Short mmCIF file of C-alpha atoms in Angstrom, two decimals:
data_model
loop_
_atom_site.label_atom_id
_atom_site.label_comp_id
_atom_site.label_asym_id
_atom_site.label_seq_id
_atom_site.Cartn_x
_atom_site.Cartn_y
_atom_site.Cartn_z
CA MET Q 1 127.57 39.72 -151.76
CA LYS Q 2 126.64 36.35 -150.27
CA GLN Q 3 123.26 37.76 -149.15
CA ILE Q 4 122.55 39.02 -152.69
CA THR Q 5 123.40 35.58 -154.10
CA ILE Q 6 121.03 33.94 -151.59
CA ILE Q 7 118.20 36.35 -152.49
CA LEU Q 8 118.74 35.82 -156.25
CA GLU Q 9 118.86 32.05 -155.74
CA GLY Q 10 115.60 32.31 -153.81
CA PHE Q 11 113.97 34.22 -156.68
CA GLY Q 12 115.27 31.77 -159.24
CA SER Q 13 114.24 28.63 -157.39
CA THR Q 14 110.77 30.09 -156.67
CA LEU Q 15 110.25 30.88 -160.35
CA LEU Q 16 111.45 27.41 -161.35
CA LEU Q 17 109.09 25.82 -158.84
CA LEU Q 18 106.23 27.93 -160.20
CA VAL Q 19 106.91 26.86 -163.78
CA ARG Q 20 107.28 23.20 -162.80
CA SER Q 21 104.13 23.24 -160.70
CA LEU Q 22 102.08 24.91 -163.42
CA SER Q 23 103.29 22.32 -165.92
CA TYR Q 24 101.66 19.65 -163.72
CA LEU Q 25 98.30 21.48 -163.63
CA PRO Q 26 96.74 19.08 -166.17
CA SER Q 27 97.24 16.28 -163.62
CA LEU Q 28 95.02 18.08 -161.09
CA PRO Q 29 92.04 15.72 -161.59
CA ARG Q 30 94.32 12.82 -160.52
CA GLN Q 31 95.39 14.80 -157.47
CA ARG Q 32 91.84 15.69 -156.46
CA ALA Q 33 92.06 14.01 -153.03
CA ARG Q 34 95.11 16.11 -152.15
CA PHE Q 35 93.47 19.21 -153.68
CA ILE Q 36 90.35 18.75 -151.51
CA GLU Q 37 92.49 18.13 -148.43
CA GLN Q 38 94.40 21.36 -149.10
CA CYS Q 39 91.15 23.29 -149.70
CA TYR Q 40 90.04 22.08 -146.28
CA MET Q 41 93.37 23.08 -144.69
CA ILE Q 42 93.60 26.47 -146.38
CA GLY Q 43 89.91 27.40 -146.38
CA TYR Q 44 87.91 25.69 -143.70
CA THR Q 45 90.48 25.67 -140.90
CA THR Q 46 91.45 29.32 -141.52
CA LEU Q 47 87.84 30.54 -141.67
CA PRO Q 48 87.16 30.98 -137.90
CA ILE Q 49 90.22 33.13 -137.28
CA VAL Q 50 89.56 35.18 -140.44
CA ALA Q 51 85.99 35.78 -139.25
CA ILE Q 52 87.00 36.78 -135.71
CA LEU Q 53 89.77 39.12 -136.83
CA SER Q 54 87.75 40.77 -139.61
CA PHE Q 55 84.88 41.37 -137.22
CA PHE Q 56 87.15 43.25 -134.83
CA ILE Q 57 89.05 45.06 -137.58
CA GLY Q 58 85.73 46.31 -139.00
CA SER Q 59 84.62 47.25 -135.48
CA VAL Q 60 87.73 49.17 -134.55
CA LEU Q 61 87.75 50.88 -137.93
CA ALA Q 62 84.20 52.14 -137.30
CA LEU Q 63 85.12 53.14 -133.77
CA GLN Q 64 88.20 55.14 -134.76
CA ALA Q 65 86.46 56.68 -137.75
CA GLY Q 66 83.44 57.62 -135.64
CA TYR Q 67 85.69 59.22 -133.00
CA ALA Q 68 87.61 61.25 -135.58
CA MET Q 69 84.71 62.15 -137.86
CA GLN Q 70 82.24 63.27 -135.19
CA ASN Q 71 84.22 66.51 -134.79
CA PHE Q 72 83.37 67.69 -138.29
CA GLY Q 73 79.96 66.07 -138.68
CA ALA Q 74 80.99 63.42 -141.19
CA LYS Q 75 80.20 60.30 -139.16
CA GLN Q 76 77.37 59.29 -141.51
CA PHE Q 77 80.10 58.32 -143.98
CA ILE Q 78 81.48 55.63 -141.67
CA GLY Q 79 79.78 52.92 -143.75
CA SER Q 80 81.66 53.90 -146.90
CA LEU Q 81 84.95 54.21 -145.02
CA VAL Q 82 84.68 50.78 -143.42
CA GLY Q 83 83.34 49.26 -146.64
CA LEU Q 84 86.09 50.61 -148.85
CA SER Q 85 88.89 49.97 -146.35
CA MET Q 86 87.87 46.36 -145.81
CA ALA Q 87 87.26 45.57 -149.48
CA ARG Q 88 90.24 47.35 -151.01
CA GLU Q 89 92.92 46.90 -148.38
CA LEU Q 90 92.36 45.35 -145.00
CA GLY Q 91 90.39 42.28 -146.11
CA PRO Q 92 92.93 41.04 -148.68
CA VAL Q 93 96.00 41.99 -146.65
CA MET Q 94 94.66 40.49 -143.45
CA VAL Q 95 93.65 37.24 -145.16
CA ALA Q 96 97.13 37.00 -146.70
CA ILE Q 97 98.87 37.70 -143.39
CA LEU Q 98 96.76 35.07 -141.63
CA LEU Q 99 97.48 32.67 -144.45
CA ALA Q 100 101.22 33.26 -144.04
CA GLY Q 101 101.09 32.76 -140.28
CA ARG Q 102 98.72 29.85 -140.16
CA VAL Q 103 98.92 27.94 -143.45
CA GLY Q 104 102.29 29.08 -144.85
CA SER Q 105 104.16 28.20 -141.68
CA ALA Q 106 102.51 24.76 -141.57
CA ILE Q 107 103.37 24.12 -145.24
CA THR Q 108 107.02 25.06 -144.71
CA ALA Q 109 107.26 22.97 -141.54
CA GLU Q 110 105.78 19.93 -143.30
CA LEU Q 111 107.89 20.18 -146.46
CA ALA Q 112 111.08 21.08 -144.57
CA SER Q 113 110.61 18.09 -142.31
CA MET Q 114 109.99 15.87 -145.35
CA LYS Q 115 113.19 17.24 -146.87
CA VAL Q 116 115.31 16.82 -143.74
CA TYR Q 117 114.06 13.26 -143.17
CA GLN Q 118 114.74 12.36 -146.85
CA GLU Q 119 111.07 11.84 -147.76
CA ILE Q 120 111.54 14.30 -150.64
CA ASP Q 121 114.60 12.34 -151.82
CA ALA Q 122 112.50 9.17 -151.65
CA LEU Q 123 109.84 10.82 -153.86
CA VAL Q 124 112.50 11.84 -156.40
CA THR Q 125 113.93 8.31 -156.55
CA MET Q 126 110.38 7.02 -157.08
CA ASN Q 127 110.15 9.40 -160.03
CA ILE Q 128 107.28 11.27 -158.35
CA PRO Q 129 108.05 15.00 -158.76
CA PRO Q 130 107.49 16.84 -155.44
CA ALA Q 131 106.16 19.82 -157.42
CA ARG Q 132 103.36 17.63 -158.79
CA MET Q 133 102.38 15.92 -155.57
CA LEU Q 134 103.10 18.53 -152.92
CA VAL Q 135 103.07 21.98 -154.53
CA MET Q 136 100.58 22.05 -157.40
CA PRO Q 137 97.55 20.88 -155.33
CA ARG Q 138 98.35 23.55 -152.72
CA LEU Q 139 98.61 26.32 -155.33
CA ALA Q 140 95.33 25.24 -156.93
CA ALA Q 141 93.64 25.10 -153.52
CA VAL Q 142 94.83 28.56 -152.52
CA LEU Q 143 93.50 30.00 -155.79
CA VAL Q 144 90.06 28.56 -155.05
CA MET Q 145 89.89 29.28 -151.32
CA VAL Q 146 91.44 32.74 -150.95
CA PRO Q 147 88.63 34.64 -152.73
CA VAL Q 148 86.12 32.85 -150.50
CA LEU Q 149 88.07 33.86 -147.39
CA ALA Q 150 88.44 37.44 -148.64
CA ILE Q 151 84.70 37.77 -149.34
CA ILE Q 152 83.90 36.44 -145.88
CA ALA Q 153 86.45 38.85 -144.36
CA ASP Q 154 84.78 41.77 -146.17
CA LEU Q 155 81.26 40.78 -145.14
CA VAL Q 156 82.14 40.10 -141.50
CA GLY Q 157 84.22 43.30 -141.29
CA TRP Q 158 81.32 45.36 -142.66
CA PHE Q 159 79.00 43.68 -140.19
CA GLY Q 160 81.41 44.42 -137.29
CA GLY Q 161 81.51 48.06 -138.33
CA ALA Q 162 77.69 48.18 -138.49
CA ILE Q 163 77.35 46.85 -134.94
CA VAL Q 164 79.79 49.41 -133.55
CA ALA Q 165 78.11 52.16 -135.55
CA LYS Q 166 74.74 51.27 -134.01
CA TYR Q 167 75.65 50.57 -130.40
CA VAL Q 168 78.48 53.01 -129.59
CA SER Q 169 76.78 56.03 -128.12
CA PHE Q 170 78.82 58.79 -129.81
CA ILE Q 171 78.23 57.25 -133.27
CA SER Q 172 74.66 55.82 -133.16
CA ILE Q 173 74.06 55.15 -136.84
CA GLU Q 174 71.36 52.64 -137.74
CA PRO Q 175 72.42 49.70 -139.95
CA GLU Q 176 70.10 50.92 -142.74
CA GLY Q 177 72.00 54.24 -142.93
CA TYR Q 178 75.39 52.53 -142.57
CA PHE Q 179 74.77 50.05 -145.38
CA SER Q 180 73.09 52.58 -147.63
CA VAL Q 181 76.20 54.83 -147.52
CA LEU Q 182 78.38 51.76 -147.95
CA ARG Q 183 76.47 50.79 -151.10
CA ARG Q 184 76.36 54.34 -152.45
CA TYR Q 185 80.11 54.97 -152.34
CA MET Q 186 81.38 51.54 -153.28
CA LYS Q 187 81.78 50.19 -156.78
CA PHE Q 188 81.46 46.47 -156.20
CA GLY Q 189 82.92 45.51 -159.55
CA GLU Q 190 85.97 47.66 -158.95
CA ASP Q 191 86.52 47.81 -155.19
CA VAL Q 192 85.50 44.30 -154.16
CA ALA Q 193 86.86 42.61 -157.28
CA GLY Q 194 90.11 44.58 -156.98
CA GLY Q 195 90.46 43.36 -153.41
CA LEU Q 196 89.83 39.78 -154.47
CA ILE Q 197 92.52 40.04 -157.15
CA LYS Q 198 94.95 41.36 -154.53
CA ALA Q 199 94.07 38.56 -152.11
CA GLU Q 200 94.52 36.00 -154.87
CA ILE Q 201 97.98 37.32 -155.77
CA PHE Q 202 99.11 37.56 -152.12
CA GLY Q 203 97.79 34.10 -151.20
CA PHE Q 204 99.34 32.46 -154.25
CA GLY Q 205 102.68 34.19 -153.56
CA VAL Q 206 102.65 33.17 -149.89
CA VAL Q 207 101.99 29.48 -150.63
CA LEU Q 208 104.57 29.41 -153.44
CA VAL Q 209 107.28 31.03 -151.29
CA CYS Q 210 106.52 28.79 -148.29
CA CYS Q 211 106.64 25.64 -150.47
CA ASN Q 212 109.95 26.71 -152.00
CA ILE Q 213 111.60 27.49 -148.67
CA GLY Q 214 110.37 24.17 -147.26
CA LEU Q 215 111.66 22.16 -150.22
CA ASN Q 216 115.07 23.86 -150.12
CA THR Q 217 115.72 23.26 -146.42
CA ARG Q 218 119.04 21.57 -145.70
CA GLY Q 219 120.43 20.29 -142.44
CA GLY Q 220 118.76 18.92 -139.34
CA PRO Q 221 115.69 19.56 -137.18
CA ARG Q 222 116.97 22.99 -136.12
CA GLU Q 223 116.84 24.15 -139.74
CA ILE Q 224 113.13 23.25 -139.88
CA GLY Q 225 112.39 25.94 -137.29
CA ALA Q 226 114.67 28.41 -139.06
CA ALA Q 227 112.95 27.67 -142.38
CA VAL Q 228 109.50 28.33 -140.89
CA THR Q 229 110.63 31.68 -139.46
CA ARG Q 230 112.22 32.62 -142.79
CA ALA Q 231 109.11 31.62 -144.71
CA VAL Q 232 106.81 33.75 -142.55
CA VAL Q 233 109.14 36.78 -142.65
CA VAL Q 234 109.63 36.55 -146.44
CA SER Q 235 105.85 36.11 -146.89
CA LEU Q 236 105.05 39.21 -144.83
CA ILE Q 237 107.59 41.29 -146.75
CA LEU Q 238 106.23 39.92 -150.04
CA ILE Q 239 102.64 40.78 -149.09
CA LEU Q 240 103.45 44.39 -148.17
CA VAL Q 241 105.73 45.01 -151.16
CA LEU Q 242 103.25 43.44 -153.59
CA ASP Q 243 100.44 45.38 -151.91
CA TYR Q 244 101.84 48.70 -153.07
CA PHE Q 245 102.53 47.62 -156.64
CA VAL Q 246 99.29 45.68 -157.15
CA THR Q 247 97.23 48.51 -155.65
CA LYS Q 248 98.96 50.99 -157.95
CA ALA Q 249 98.39 48.71 -160.94
CA LEU Q 250 94.69 48.34 -160.13
CA MET Q 251 94.06 52.11 -159.83
CA MET X 1 113.82 -17.97 -158.72
CA ALA X 2 117.12 -16.93 -160.23
CA SER X 3 117.13 -16.15 -163.87
CA SER X 4 119.89 -17.53 -166.01
CA THR X 5 119.35 -14.84 -168.60
CA GLY X 6 120.55 -11.90 -166.51
CA HIS X 7 117.00 -10.61 -166.30
CA THR X 8 115.08 -9.38 -163.30
CA ARG X 9 112.14 -11.68 -162.72
CA ASN X 10 109.45 -9.43 -161.47
CA PRO X 11 108.00 -10.76 -158.21
CA PHE X 12 104.54 -9.44 -159.03
CA THR X 13 104.04 -9.85 -162.73
CA GLU X 14 106.53 -12.64 -163.49
CA VAL X 15 107.59 -10.51 -166.45
CA GLU X 16 111.33 -10.51 -167.05
CA THR X 17 113.06 -7.14 -167.39
CA PRO X 18 116.80 -6.76 -167.94
CA ALA X 19 118.89 -6.18 -164.82
CA VAL X 20 120.99 -3.07 -165.29
CA GLY X 21 124.64 -2.26 -164.70
CA VAL X 22 126.15 0.87 -163.15
CA LYS X 23 129.38 2.56 -164.26
CA LEU X 24 131.23 5.31 -162.44
CA GLU X 25 133.85 6.98 -164.63
CA GLY X 26 136.29 9.23 -162.75
CA LEU X 27 133.55 10.39 -160.39
CA THR X 28 134.70 13.35 -158.33
CA LYS X 29 132.53 15.34 -155.96
CA SER X 30 133.54 18.38 -153.94
CA PHE X 31 131.56 20.50 -151.52
CA GLY X 32 133.47 23.77 -151.58
CA ASP X 33 137.13 22.87 -150.97
CA HIS X 34 136.27 19.52 -149.42
CA VAL X 35 136.72 16.62 -151.86
CA VAL X 36 134.25 13.91 -150.85
CA LEU X 37 134.74 11.54 -153.80
CA ASP X 38 138.08 11.54 -155.59
CA ASN X 39 138.21 10.11 -159.11
CA ILE X 40 136.22 6.94 -158.46
CA THR X 41 136.05 4.46 -161.33
CA LEU X 42 133.93 1.42 -160.71
CA SER X 43 131.40 -0.77 -162.42
CA VAL X 44 128.63 -2.89 -160.99
CA GLU X 45 127.57 -5.68 -163.33
CA PRO X 46 123.91 -6.47 -164.10
CA GLY X 47 122.50 -8.87 -161.52
CA GLU X 48 125.51 -8.51 -159.24
CA ILE X 49 125.40 -7.85 -155.50
CA PHE X 50 128.05 -5.27 -154.75
CA VAL X 51 128.81 -3.99 -151.25
CA LEU X 52 130.55 -0.66 -150.83
CA MET X 53 132.18 -0.33 -147.42
CA GLY X 54 133.98 2.44 -145.67
CA PRO X 55 134.07 4.37 -142.42
CA SER X 56 131.44 6.99 -141.59
CA GLY X 57 131.97 10.13 -143.61
CA SER X 58 133.99 8.40 -146.33
CA GLY X 59 131.51 9.42 -149.05
CA LYS X 60 129.54 6.16 -149.47
CA SER X 61 126.08 7.71 -149.19
CA VAL X 62 127.08 10.60 -151.45
CA LEU X 63 128.14 8.03 -154.05
CA LEU X 64 124.71 6.36 -153.88
CA LYS X 65 123.02 9.75 -154.26
CA HIS X 66 124.96 10.24 -157.51
CA ILE X 67 123.67 6.96 -158.90
CA VAL X 68 120.09 7.79 -158.09
CA GLY X 69 120.50 11.32 -159.49
CA LEU X 70 120.10 13.25 -156.24
CA GLU X 71 123.59 14.73 -156.60
CA ALA X 72 125.49 15.83 -159.70
CA PRO X 73 129.21 15.05 -160.07
CA THR X 74 131.77 17.86 -159.93
CA SER X 75 133.58 15.93 -162.66
CA GLY X 76 133.32 12.47 -164.20
CA ARG X 77 130.20 10.53 -165.14
CA VAL X 78 127.75 8.12 -163.61
CA LEU X 79 126.00 5.81 -166.05
CA VAL X 80 123.05 3.60 -165.18
CA ASP X 81 122.39 1.09 -167.95
CA GLY X 82 124.36 3.45 -170.20
CA HIS X 83 122.19 6.49 -169.34
CA ASP X 84 123.55 9.55 -167.56
CA ALA X 85 122.30 9.39 -163.96
CA THR X 86 121.93 13.19 -163.71
CA SER X 87 119.25 13.17 -166.40
CA GLY X 88 115.68 12.95 -165.13
CA GLU X 89 114.87 10.71 -168.09
CA THR X 90 117.10 7.99 -166.65
CA ARG X 91 114.65 7.52 -163.78
CA GLU X 92 111.89 7.05 -166.36
CA LYS X 93 113.89 4.52 -168.39
CA VAL X 94 115.37 2.53 -165.50
CA ARG X 95 113.41 1.54 -162.41
CA MET X 96 115.74 2.30 -159.51
CA ALA X 97 114.77 1.89 -155.90
CA MET X 98 116.66 3.09 -152.88
CA VAL X 99 116.28 2.01 -149.27
CA PHE X 100 117.37 5.02 -147.25
CA GLN X 101 119.33 4.74 -144.03
CA ALA X 102 116.48 6.01 -141.86
CA GLY X 103 113.84 4.42 -144.10
CA ALA X 104 112.52 7.79 -145.38
CA LEU X 105 109.00 6.44 -144.99
CA PHE X 106 106.22 8.97 -145.45
CA ASN X 107 105.22 9.67 -141.87
CA SER X 108 101.76 10.95 -142.75
CA LEU X 109 100.85 7.72 -144.57
CA THR X 110 100.17 4.24 -143.25
CA VAL X 111 102.50 1.41 -144.18
CA TYR X 112 99.98 0.26 -146.81
CA ASP X 113 99.76 3.73 -148.36
CA ASN X 114 103.54 4.09 -148.28
CA LEU X 115 103.79 0.98 -150.42
CA ALA X 116 100.85 1.92 -152.63
CA LEU X 117 102.15 5.41 -153.41
CA TYR X 118 104.42 4.44 -156.31
CA PRO X 119 101.93 2.22 -158.19
CA ARG X 120 99.14 4.76 -157.61
CA GLU X 121 101.17 7.72 -158.85
CA HIS X 122 102.43 5.83 -161.88
CA ARG X 123 99.07 4.16 -162.49
CA VAL X 124 100.71 0.76 -162.67
CA ALA X 125 97.44 -1.03 -161.92
CA ASP X 126 93.90 -0.46 -160.71
CA GLU X 127 93.23 -0.32 -156.96
CA ALA X 128 92.61 -4.07 -156.72
CA GLY X 129 95.86 -4.80 -158.57
CA ILE X 130 97.74 -2.36 -156.34
CA LYS X 131 96.32 -4.07 -153.27
CA ASP X 132 97.60 -7.42 -154.56
CA LYS X 133 101.08 -6.02 -155.17
CA VAL X 134 101.27 -4.29 -151.80
CA MET X 135 100.00 -7.29 -149.86
CA ARG X 136 102.46 -9.55 -151.73
CA ALA X 137 105.38 -7.29 -150.82
CA LEU X 138 104.22 -7.13 -147.19
CA GLN X 139 103.92 -10.90 -147.18
CA ILE X 140 107.44 -11.39 -148.59
CA LEU X 141 108.82 -9.32 -145.71
CA SER X 142 106.41 -10.73 -143.07
CA LEU X 143 104.77 -7.37 -142.51
CA GLU X 144 101.08 -8.16 -143.10
CA ASP X 145 100.13 -7.10 -139.57
CA ALA X 146 101.80 -3.70 -139.97
CA ALA X 147 99.74 -2.63 -143.01
CA LYS X 148 97.50 -0.22 -141.11
CA LYS X 149 100.19 1.16 -138.83
CA PHE X 150 101.93 4.50 -139.22
CA PRO X 151 105.76 4.59 -139.44
CA SER X 152 105.97 6.19 -135.98
CA GLU X 153 104.43 3.02 -134.50
CA LEU X 154 107.14 0.73 -135.95
CA SER X 155 110.44 -0.49 -134.49
CA GLY X 156 113.74 0.26 -136.26
CA GLY X 157 113.92 -3.19 -137.86
CA MET X 158 110.33 -3.01 -139.07
CA LYS X 159 110.93 0.42 -140.59
CA LYS X 160 113.85 -1.00 -142.58
CA ARG X 161 111.73 -3.91 -143.76
CA VAL X 162 108.89 -1.58 -144.75
CA ALA X 163 111.40 0.54 -146.68
CA ILE X 164 112.60 -2.62 -148.49
CA ALA X 165 109.00 -3.64 -149.18
CA ARG X 166 108.28 -0.18 -150.59
CA ALA X 167 111.29 -0.49 -152.86
CA LEU X 168 110.21 -3.99 -153.93
CA VAL X 169 106.75 -2.75 -155.00
CA MET X 170 108.55 -0.55 -157.52
CA GLU X 171 109.71 -3.75 -159.27
CA PRO X 172 113.22 -2.31 -159.55
CA GLN X 173 115.97 -3.24 -161.97
CA LEU X 174 118.50 -1.67 -159.62
CA MET X 175 118.10 -1.82 -155.85
CA MET X 176 120.26 0.32 -153.58
CA TYR X 177 120.52 0.10 -149.82
CA ASP X 178 122.06 2.85 -147.70
CA GLU X 179 123.33 1.39 -144.40
CA PRO X 180 120.54 -1.20 -144.19
CA THR X 181 121.80 -2.74 -140.95
CA SER X 182 122.83 0.37 -139.03
CA GLU X 183 121.20 0.88 -135.62
CA LEU X 184 119.90 -2.72 -135.58
CA ASP X 185 120.66 -5.52 -133.16
CA PRO X 186 122.87 -8.38 -134.50
CA VAL X 187 119.95 -10.73 -135.15
CA MET X 188 117.95 -8.11 -137.02
CA SER X 189 121.10 -7.16 -138.97
CA ALA X 190 121.50 -10.80 -140.02
CA THR X 191 117.80 -10.95 -140.97
CA ILE X 192 118.10 -7.85 -143.16
CA SER X 193 121.27 -9.27 -144.79
CA GLU X 194 119.37 -12.49 -145.55
CA ILE X 195 116.47 -10.53 -147.03
CA ILE X 196 118.81 -8.54 -149.30
CA ALA X 197 120.55 -11.70 -150.50
CA SER X 198 117.36 -13.67 -151.09
CA LEU X 199 115.67 -10.82 -152.96
CA LYS X 200 118.71 -10.64 -155.22
CA ASP X 201 118.77 -14.43 -155.69
CA GLU X 202 115.07 -14.71 -156.39
CA TYR X 203 114.61 -11.74 -158.68
CA HIS X 204 118.16 -11.27 -160.02
CA VAL X 205 117.96 -7.54 -159.36
CA THR X 206 121.26 -5.64 -159.47
CA THR X 207 121.98 -4.81 -155.84
CA LEU X 208 124.27 -2.13 -154.49
CA VAL X 209 124.67 -1.99 -150.72
CA VAL X 210 126.47 0.74 -148.85
CA SER X 211 127.42 -0.40 -145.38
CA HIS X 212 130.14 -0.67 -142.77
CA ASP X 213 128.77 -4.00 -141.61
CA ARG X 214 131.63 -6.51 -142.10
CA GLU X 215 129.44 -9.60 -141.63
CA LEU X 216 126.98 -8.39 -144.27
CA ALA X 217 129.79 -7.80 -146.78
CA LEU X 218 131.56 -11.10 -146.15
CA ASN X 219 128.37 -13.15 -146.33
CA ILE X 220 126.26 -11.72 -149.11
CA ALA X 221 128.55 -9.71 -151.42
CA GLU X 222 129.82 -10.98 -154.76
CA ARG X 223 132.27 -8.11 -154.88
CA VAL X 224 133.29 -5.51 -152.32
CA GLY X 225 134.71 -2.03 -152.64
CA ILE X 226 136.21 -0.08 -149.75
CA LEU X 227 136.06 3.69 -149.81
CA MET X 228 138.30 5.71 -147.53
CA ASP X 229 138.65 9.50 -147.54
CA GLY X 230 136.91 9.63 -150.90
CA LYS X 231 139.26 7.12 -152.58
CA LEU X 232 138.54 3.52 -153.53
CA ILE X 233 141.30 1.62 -151.69
CA PHE X 234 140.04 -1.92 -152.31
CA LEU X 235 138.02 -3.66 -155.00
CA GLY X 236 137.73 -7.42 -155.02
CA LYS X 237 136.05 -10.59 -153.77
CA PRO X 238 134.84 -10.79 -150.17
CA ASP X 239 137.14 -13.77 -149.52
CA GLU X 240 140.13 -11.48 -150.03
CA LEU X 241 138.92 -9.53 -147.02
CA ARG X 242 139.13 -12.43 -144.58
CA GLN X 243 142.87 -11.88 -144.23
CA PRO X 244 143.53 -8.54 -145.88
CA LYS X 245 147.08 -7.70 -146.92
CA ASP X 246 146.56 -3.97 -147.01
CA GLU X 247 147.15 -2.36 -143.59
CA GLN X 248 144.48 0.30 -144.02
CA VAL X 249 141.89 -2.31 -145.01
CA ALA X 250 142.88 -4.57 -142.10
CA ALA X 251 142.74 -1.66 -139.64
CA PHE X 252 139.27 -0.75 -140.86
CA LEU X 253 137.80 -4.26 -140.97
CA TYR X 254 139.46 -5.78 -137.90
CA PRO X 255 140.17 -2.93 -135.49
CA LYS X 256 141.85 -3.97 -132.25
CA ILE X 257 140.53 -2.52 -129.05
CA ASP X 258 143.63 -1.33 -127.24
CA LEU X 259 142.74 -0.09 -123.78
CA LYS X 260 146.32 0.90 -122.95
CA HIS X 261 146.79 3.02 -126.05
CA PRO X 262 143.31 4.22 -127.06
CA ARG X 263 142.92 5.64 -130.55
CA TYR X 264 141.36 8.92 -129.51
CA LYS X 265 144.51 9.79 -127.57
CA LYS X 266 146.64 9.07 -130.62
CA LEU X 267 144.32 11.33 -132.64
CA GLU X 268 144.77 14.13 -130.08
CA THR X 269 148.55 14.04 -130.47
#
């Protein structure tokens, strides 16, 4: 019963935080320095790891597909398989998972530490709503940066697949053939855009949940660590649960 | 410069704003079964310096949090200048500043930016005006050299002074201090007490100090309250505390160190 109450409280406080933060959206121009800083944190600093991981995810996808498909002579379709998988599923999910691990954990740690050391209380007494100063710029930044990260993940993943397809001896497909199949079987408006919508929803959800858990931390330094763990676990569950429902809705 | 009109003379604009009073009416606060504040009725007059004393864990800080609106009463009311403290609008109508026990300075900002945050967020002035206000507050508390430092580079006493300077920049009508002299050496404690008293004298700001520092209470308070186990057991002038009649008050303010019969052993039995 207590667990159910905690989960419902979590839902309620997250929704409240969302409404409050959105109500401060008109003040975004005044918060532009914080918005740009968050764009840098969410976008620029996450970019290298997104690029490295997408490259190897695309590569291993091509490798596994090539190994399986060579038995029934379908390896020329590797391009479409890698293309669709990256754009529709792996790109958005991987970007969101990296965001939860790298950015979400940092957000929770920062806000939880501000809460524990009474910096949040100080903001409230100064009549500066934490949702306006700390949450809204992060939500706006994630909305701008996640599609960029997802597009880069798609492109690098496709490129990784193309390299494996060309240089692994039992596949040996030239990039021209790989990309021509990829283009033929992909609807960019539907597959790529659908993936970007998914990434946007996951990224927004991750940042919102991590902010809420950080702001609701109580206790001492030990609770900061516990809050970070909780934020990452809740984010991962959220991503995978939302993944099913958003994918279904976009079909 | 003390005002005879009961108004806060703003240190930065020289504009007079009314000092505000605080009223607690039957304030009770419980966390689960634990009653932290038990039916507290108290009023702090505009422009007064009131010191609330009590042992650690007696509910002093929780009481301050009610005034500033960070906690809501289980029953009873807290009124600041007649407005309900739990309402967010009260913080818009009344400028309240609180100096937290650990300073609660923003660790990611320099001392200057800590002070400039409030006027920037509330667009009190342009950047040049904000700089004037911040530098004036730093000057009042002899902190000019610390402007570019981060809170982690400051000593305990400096952190407290920066926290007071940050509160001062808000041009408050009600100034609250939570344990301003804790963890400080005796000289720094006396310095902080002097700062609190002179800020109150100069700007006539209503001042509420929560502390268990006897010297601070006896020297700067106009009235003192003593909170014990969530109940207000004393309310009066500081002079009445020099030779208290109440045993509990005397035991709290003038504890005897008895090496033959230490207290912790009595507590064990």
